[in-house]
Coordinates of C-alpha atoms in Angstrom, one line a residue:
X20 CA 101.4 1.2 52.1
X21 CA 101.3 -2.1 50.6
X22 CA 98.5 -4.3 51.5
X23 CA 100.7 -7.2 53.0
X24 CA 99.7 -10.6 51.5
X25 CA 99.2 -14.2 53.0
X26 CA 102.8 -15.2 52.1
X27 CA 106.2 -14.1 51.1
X28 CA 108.9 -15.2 48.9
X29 CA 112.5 -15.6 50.3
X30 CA 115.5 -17.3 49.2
X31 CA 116.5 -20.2 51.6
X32 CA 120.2 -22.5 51.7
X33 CA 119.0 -26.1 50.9
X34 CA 120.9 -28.7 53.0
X35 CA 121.1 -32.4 51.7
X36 CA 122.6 -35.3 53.0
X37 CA 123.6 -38.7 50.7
X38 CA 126.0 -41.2 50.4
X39 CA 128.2 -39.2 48.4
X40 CA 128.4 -36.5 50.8
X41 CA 126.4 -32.6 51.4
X42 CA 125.1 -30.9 48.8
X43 CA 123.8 -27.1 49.0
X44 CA 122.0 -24.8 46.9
X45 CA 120.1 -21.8 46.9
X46 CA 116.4 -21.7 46.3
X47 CA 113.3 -19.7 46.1
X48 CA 111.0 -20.8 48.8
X49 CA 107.2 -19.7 50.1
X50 CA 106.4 -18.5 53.5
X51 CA 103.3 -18.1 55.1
X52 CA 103.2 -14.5 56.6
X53 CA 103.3 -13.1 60.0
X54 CA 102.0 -9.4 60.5
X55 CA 100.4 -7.7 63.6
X56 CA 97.1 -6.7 63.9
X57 CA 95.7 -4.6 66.2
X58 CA 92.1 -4.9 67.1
X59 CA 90.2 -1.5 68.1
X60 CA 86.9 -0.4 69.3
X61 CA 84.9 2.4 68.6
X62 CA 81.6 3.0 70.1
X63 CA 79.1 3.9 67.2
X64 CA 77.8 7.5 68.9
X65 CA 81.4 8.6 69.2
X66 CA 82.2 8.4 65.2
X67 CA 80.3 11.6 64.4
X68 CA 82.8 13.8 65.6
X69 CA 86.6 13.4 64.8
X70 CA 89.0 10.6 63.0
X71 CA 88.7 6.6 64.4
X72 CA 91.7 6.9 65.8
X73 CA 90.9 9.4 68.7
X74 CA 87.8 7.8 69.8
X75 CA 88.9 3.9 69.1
X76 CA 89.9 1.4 72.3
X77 CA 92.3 -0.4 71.9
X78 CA 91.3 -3.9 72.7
X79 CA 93.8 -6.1 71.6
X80 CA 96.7 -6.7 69.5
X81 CA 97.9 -10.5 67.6
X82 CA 100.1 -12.4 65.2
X83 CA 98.4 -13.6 62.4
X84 CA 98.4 -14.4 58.6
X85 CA 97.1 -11.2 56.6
X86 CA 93.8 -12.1 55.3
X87 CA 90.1 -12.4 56.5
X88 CA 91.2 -9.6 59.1
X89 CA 87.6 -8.2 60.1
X90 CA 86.6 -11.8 60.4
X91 CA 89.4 -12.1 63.1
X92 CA 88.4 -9.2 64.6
X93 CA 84.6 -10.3 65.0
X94 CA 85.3 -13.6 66.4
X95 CA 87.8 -12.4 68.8
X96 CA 85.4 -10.0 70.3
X97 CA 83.1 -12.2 70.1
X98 CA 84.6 -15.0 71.5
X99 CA 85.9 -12.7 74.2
X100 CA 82.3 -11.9 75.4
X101 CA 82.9 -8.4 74.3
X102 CA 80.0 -8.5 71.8
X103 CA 77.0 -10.6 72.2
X104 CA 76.9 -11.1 68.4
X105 CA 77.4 -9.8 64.7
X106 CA 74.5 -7.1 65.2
X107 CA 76.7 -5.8 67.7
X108 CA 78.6 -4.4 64.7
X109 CA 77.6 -1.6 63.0
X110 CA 81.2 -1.6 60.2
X111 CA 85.0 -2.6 59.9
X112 CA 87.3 -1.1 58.9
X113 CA 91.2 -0.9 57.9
X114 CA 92.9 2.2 59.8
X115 CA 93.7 4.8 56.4
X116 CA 96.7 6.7 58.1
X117 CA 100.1 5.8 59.0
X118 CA 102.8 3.0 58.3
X119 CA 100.2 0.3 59.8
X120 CA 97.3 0.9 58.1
X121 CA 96.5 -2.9 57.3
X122 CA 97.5 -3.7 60.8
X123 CA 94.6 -1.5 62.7
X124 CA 91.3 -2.5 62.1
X125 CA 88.7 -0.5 64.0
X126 CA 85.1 -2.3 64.9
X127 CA 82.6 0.2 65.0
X128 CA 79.9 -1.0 67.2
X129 CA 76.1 -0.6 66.8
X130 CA 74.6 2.5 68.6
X131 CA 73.5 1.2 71.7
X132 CA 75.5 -2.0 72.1
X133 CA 77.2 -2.6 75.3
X134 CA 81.2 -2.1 75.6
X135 CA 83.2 -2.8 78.5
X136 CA 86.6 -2.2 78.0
X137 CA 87.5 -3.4 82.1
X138 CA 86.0 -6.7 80.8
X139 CA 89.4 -7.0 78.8
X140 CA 91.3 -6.9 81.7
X141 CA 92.6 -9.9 83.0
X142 CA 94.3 -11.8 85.9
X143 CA 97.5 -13.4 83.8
X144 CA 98.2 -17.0 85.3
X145 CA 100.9 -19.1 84.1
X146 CA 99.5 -21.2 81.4
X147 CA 99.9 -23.4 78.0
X148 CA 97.8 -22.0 76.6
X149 CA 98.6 -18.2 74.4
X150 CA 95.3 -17.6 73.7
X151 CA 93.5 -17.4 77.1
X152 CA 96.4 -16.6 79.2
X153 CA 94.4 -14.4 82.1
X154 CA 91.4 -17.2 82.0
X155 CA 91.8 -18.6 86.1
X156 CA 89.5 -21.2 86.1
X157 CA 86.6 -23.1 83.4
X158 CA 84.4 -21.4 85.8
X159 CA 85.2 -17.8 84.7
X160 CA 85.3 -19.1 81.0
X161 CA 82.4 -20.4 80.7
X162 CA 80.6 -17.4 82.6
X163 CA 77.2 -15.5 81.6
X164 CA 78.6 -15.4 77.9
X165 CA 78.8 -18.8 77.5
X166 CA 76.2 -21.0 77.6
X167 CA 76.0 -24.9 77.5
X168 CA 75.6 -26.4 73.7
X169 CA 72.1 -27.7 73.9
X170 CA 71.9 -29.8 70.8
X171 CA 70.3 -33.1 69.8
X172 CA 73.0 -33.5 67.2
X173 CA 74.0 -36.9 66.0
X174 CA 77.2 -37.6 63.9
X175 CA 77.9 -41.0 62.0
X176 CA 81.5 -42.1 62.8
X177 CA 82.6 -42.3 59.0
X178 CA 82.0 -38.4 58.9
X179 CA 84.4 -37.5 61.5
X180 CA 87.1 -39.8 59.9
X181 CA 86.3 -37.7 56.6
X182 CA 87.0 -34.5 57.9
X183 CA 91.1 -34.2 58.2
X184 CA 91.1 -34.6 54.5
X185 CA 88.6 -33.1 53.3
X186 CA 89.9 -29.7 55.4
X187 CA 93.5 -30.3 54.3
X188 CA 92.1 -29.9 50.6
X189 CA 90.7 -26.7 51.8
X190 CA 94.1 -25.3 53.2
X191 CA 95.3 -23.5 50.3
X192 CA 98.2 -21.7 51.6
X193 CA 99.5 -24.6 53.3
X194 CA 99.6 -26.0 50.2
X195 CA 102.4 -23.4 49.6
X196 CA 104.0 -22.9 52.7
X197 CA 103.9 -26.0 55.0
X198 CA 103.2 -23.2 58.1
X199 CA 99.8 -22.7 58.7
X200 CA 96.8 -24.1 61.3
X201 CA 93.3 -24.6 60.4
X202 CA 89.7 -24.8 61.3
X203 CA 86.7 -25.5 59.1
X204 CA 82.8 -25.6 59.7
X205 CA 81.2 -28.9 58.4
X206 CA 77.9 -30.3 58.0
X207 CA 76.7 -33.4 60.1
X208 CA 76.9 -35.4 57.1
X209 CA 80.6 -33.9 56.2
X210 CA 80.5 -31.2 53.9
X211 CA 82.8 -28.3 54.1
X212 CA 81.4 -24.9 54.5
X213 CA 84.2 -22.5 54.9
X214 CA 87.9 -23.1 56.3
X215 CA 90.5 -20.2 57.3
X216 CA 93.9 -20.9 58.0
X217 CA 96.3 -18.6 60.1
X218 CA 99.9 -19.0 61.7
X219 CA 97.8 -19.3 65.1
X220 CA 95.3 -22.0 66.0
X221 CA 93.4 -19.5 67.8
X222 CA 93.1 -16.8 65.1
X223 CA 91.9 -19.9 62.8
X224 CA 89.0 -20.4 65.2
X225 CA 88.4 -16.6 65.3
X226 CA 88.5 -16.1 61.7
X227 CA 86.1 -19.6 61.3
X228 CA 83.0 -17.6 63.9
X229 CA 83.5 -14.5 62.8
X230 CA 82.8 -14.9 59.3
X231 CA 79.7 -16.9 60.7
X232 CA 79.3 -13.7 62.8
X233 CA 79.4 -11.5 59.7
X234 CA 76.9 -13.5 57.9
X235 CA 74.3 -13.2 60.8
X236 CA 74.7 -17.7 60.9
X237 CA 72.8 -19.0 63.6
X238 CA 74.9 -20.7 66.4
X239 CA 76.6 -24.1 65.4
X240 CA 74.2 -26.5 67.3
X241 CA 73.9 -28.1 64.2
X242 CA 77.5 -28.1 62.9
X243 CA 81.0 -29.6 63.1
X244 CA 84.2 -28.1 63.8
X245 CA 87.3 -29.8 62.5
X246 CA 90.8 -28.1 63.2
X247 CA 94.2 -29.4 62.2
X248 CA 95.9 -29.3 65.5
X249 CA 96.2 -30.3 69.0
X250 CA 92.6 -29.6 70.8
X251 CA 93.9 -26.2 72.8
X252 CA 91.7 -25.0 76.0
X253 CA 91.3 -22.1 74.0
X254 CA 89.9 -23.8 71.1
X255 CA 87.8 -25.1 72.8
X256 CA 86.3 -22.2 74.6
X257 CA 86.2 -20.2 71.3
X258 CA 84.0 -23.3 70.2
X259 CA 81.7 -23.2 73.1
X260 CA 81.4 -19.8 72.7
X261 CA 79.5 -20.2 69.2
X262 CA 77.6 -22.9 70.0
X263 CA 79.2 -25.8 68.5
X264 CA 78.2 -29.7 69.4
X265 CA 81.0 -30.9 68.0
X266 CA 84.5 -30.0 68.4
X267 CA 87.3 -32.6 66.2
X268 CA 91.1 -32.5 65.8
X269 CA 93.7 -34.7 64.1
X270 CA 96.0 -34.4 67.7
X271 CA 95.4 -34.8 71.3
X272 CA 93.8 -32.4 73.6
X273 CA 94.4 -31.3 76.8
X274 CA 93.5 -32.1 80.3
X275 CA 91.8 -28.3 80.6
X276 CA 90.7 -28.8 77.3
X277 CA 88.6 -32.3 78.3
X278 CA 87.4 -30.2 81.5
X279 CA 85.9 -27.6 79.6
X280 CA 84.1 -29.4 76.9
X281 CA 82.6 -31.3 79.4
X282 CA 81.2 -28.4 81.5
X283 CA 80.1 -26.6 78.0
X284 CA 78.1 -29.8 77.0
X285 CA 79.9 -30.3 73.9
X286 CA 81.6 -33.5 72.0
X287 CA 85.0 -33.9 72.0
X288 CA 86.9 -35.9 69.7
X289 CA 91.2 -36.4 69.5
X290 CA 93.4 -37.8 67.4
X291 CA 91.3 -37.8 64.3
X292 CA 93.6 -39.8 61.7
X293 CA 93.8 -43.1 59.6
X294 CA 90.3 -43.9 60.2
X295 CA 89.6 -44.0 64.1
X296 CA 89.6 -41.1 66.6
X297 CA 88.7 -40.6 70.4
X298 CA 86.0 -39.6 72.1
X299 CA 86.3 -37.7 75.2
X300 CA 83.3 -36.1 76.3
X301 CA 79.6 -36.1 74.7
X302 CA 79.7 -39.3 73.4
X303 CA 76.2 -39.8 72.7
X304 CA 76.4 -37.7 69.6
X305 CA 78.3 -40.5 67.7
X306 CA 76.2 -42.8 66.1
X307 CA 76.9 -46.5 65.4
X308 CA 75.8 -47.0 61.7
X309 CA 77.2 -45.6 58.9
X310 CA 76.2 -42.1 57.2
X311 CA 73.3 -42.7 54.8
X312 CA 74.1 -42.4 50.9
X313 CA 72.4 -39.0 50.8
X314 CA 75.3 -36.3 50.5
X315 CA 74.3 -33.8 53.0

């Protein structure tokens, strides 16, 4: 099987409208891909006998732009409290049999690290929000496995203002396609560590802690998080979960979304564009004076 790639080529009908009346033509255009993947977990003392795929759980299964795929699977675990952290994971893997290969990863845990497959169960409520359909209340969010962000961070406004920019630059395949979220990891004084993209907010936030995950990073106490959308309960919580003091998006957030940040301690800033946002909750880590001249 092919290894599927972030985007696809397709021909597309173009449509114009002008004085002189419609105009069509056919055209090559650039799409940002959509593929399944489905997330599996395999206890590390059960690999010594037999393939993955008779000892692997199946945790979960997403849409999502093909690329950074173990990342995804690391933050999603982690974000869904099934792992306490990237030691948690012994090795990643693509499945090697069938049509779906490079649609099955398996995460092989540590020997010894906790699994609780029941803890994936949930209680689905009617909600806005995809990503944490079966979450009832802030209360159950936030939980044992999410602790409130205890950081003495301070961020000058002109850095937050910086960020939509300086993370669009980053978004490489939206650069081609027009189709993709994303979420990148900043310094306090604005520079761009990593950025992942995806065809869902919430895998771009999964994709963004797992590779911190994956590098053994210490929690984001010390960071900002910039994504390119509306501020999503979900986001939110997948924020809180690793750590983060502040939490930025170019749109608005939501009422949930306000609620949650504020019980998680963190700062919550909307509507990030043409040089002025809003602040919703943890206002006292933005400054008043500008960020000195030093670059980071």
């Amino acid at each position: 099987m092919t290894r599927p790639g972030s985007t696809v080529r397709r021909p597309v009908e173009q449509v114009s409208v002008a004085d002189e009346g419609v105009k069509r033509r056919t055209r090559g255009d650039v799409l940002a891909a959509e593929e399944p993947l489905e997330i599996r977990v395999v206890r590390g003392e059960d690999t010594r006998g037999g393939a993955l795929d008779e000892v692997a759980t199946p945790v979960s299964v997403t849409m999502r732009t093909p690329g950074a795929d173990f990342e995804l699977a690391a933050g999603f675990l982690y974000g869904e409290g099934v792992i306490g952290g990237g030691e948690a994971i012994s090795s990643i893997r693509y499945c090697t049999t069938g049509e779906q290969q490079y649609n099955i990863v398996h995460v092989v845990l540590s020997p010894g690290a906790a699994f609780d497959p029941a803890s994936l169960q949930r209680n689905f409520y009617q909600t806005s929000s995809c990503g944490v359909c079966g979450k009832a209340s802030i209360e159950a969010v936030m939980g044992p496995a999410c602790a409130r962000v205890d950081s003495g961070l301070v961020v000058s406004p002109d850095v937050i203002v910086s960020l939509p920019d300086k993370l669009r630059a980053a978004q490489t395949v939206f650069e081609r396609t027009g189709g993709l979220h994303a979420a990148g990891l900043f310094t306090p004084y604005g520079k761009l560590l990593r950025a992942r993209e995806d065809v869902g907010r919430h895998n771009a936030m999964d994709k963004l802690v797992g590779a911190s995950l994956l590098e053994r990073e210490p929690p984001w106490g010390q960071r900002i998080v910039m994504v390119s959308g509306r501020l999503s309960f979900e986001l939110v919580q997948k924020a809180a979960r690793a750590g983060a003091a502040v939490l930025a998006g170019v749109s608005a957030p939501s009422s949930l979304a306000v609620e949650l940040a504020e019980a998680a301690g963190m700062t919550l800033c909307g509507f990030v564009r043409g040089g002025r946002f809003n602040v919703y909750t943890g206002g006292g880590r933005i400054g008043t004076e500008r960020a000195p001249a030093t670059p980071w």
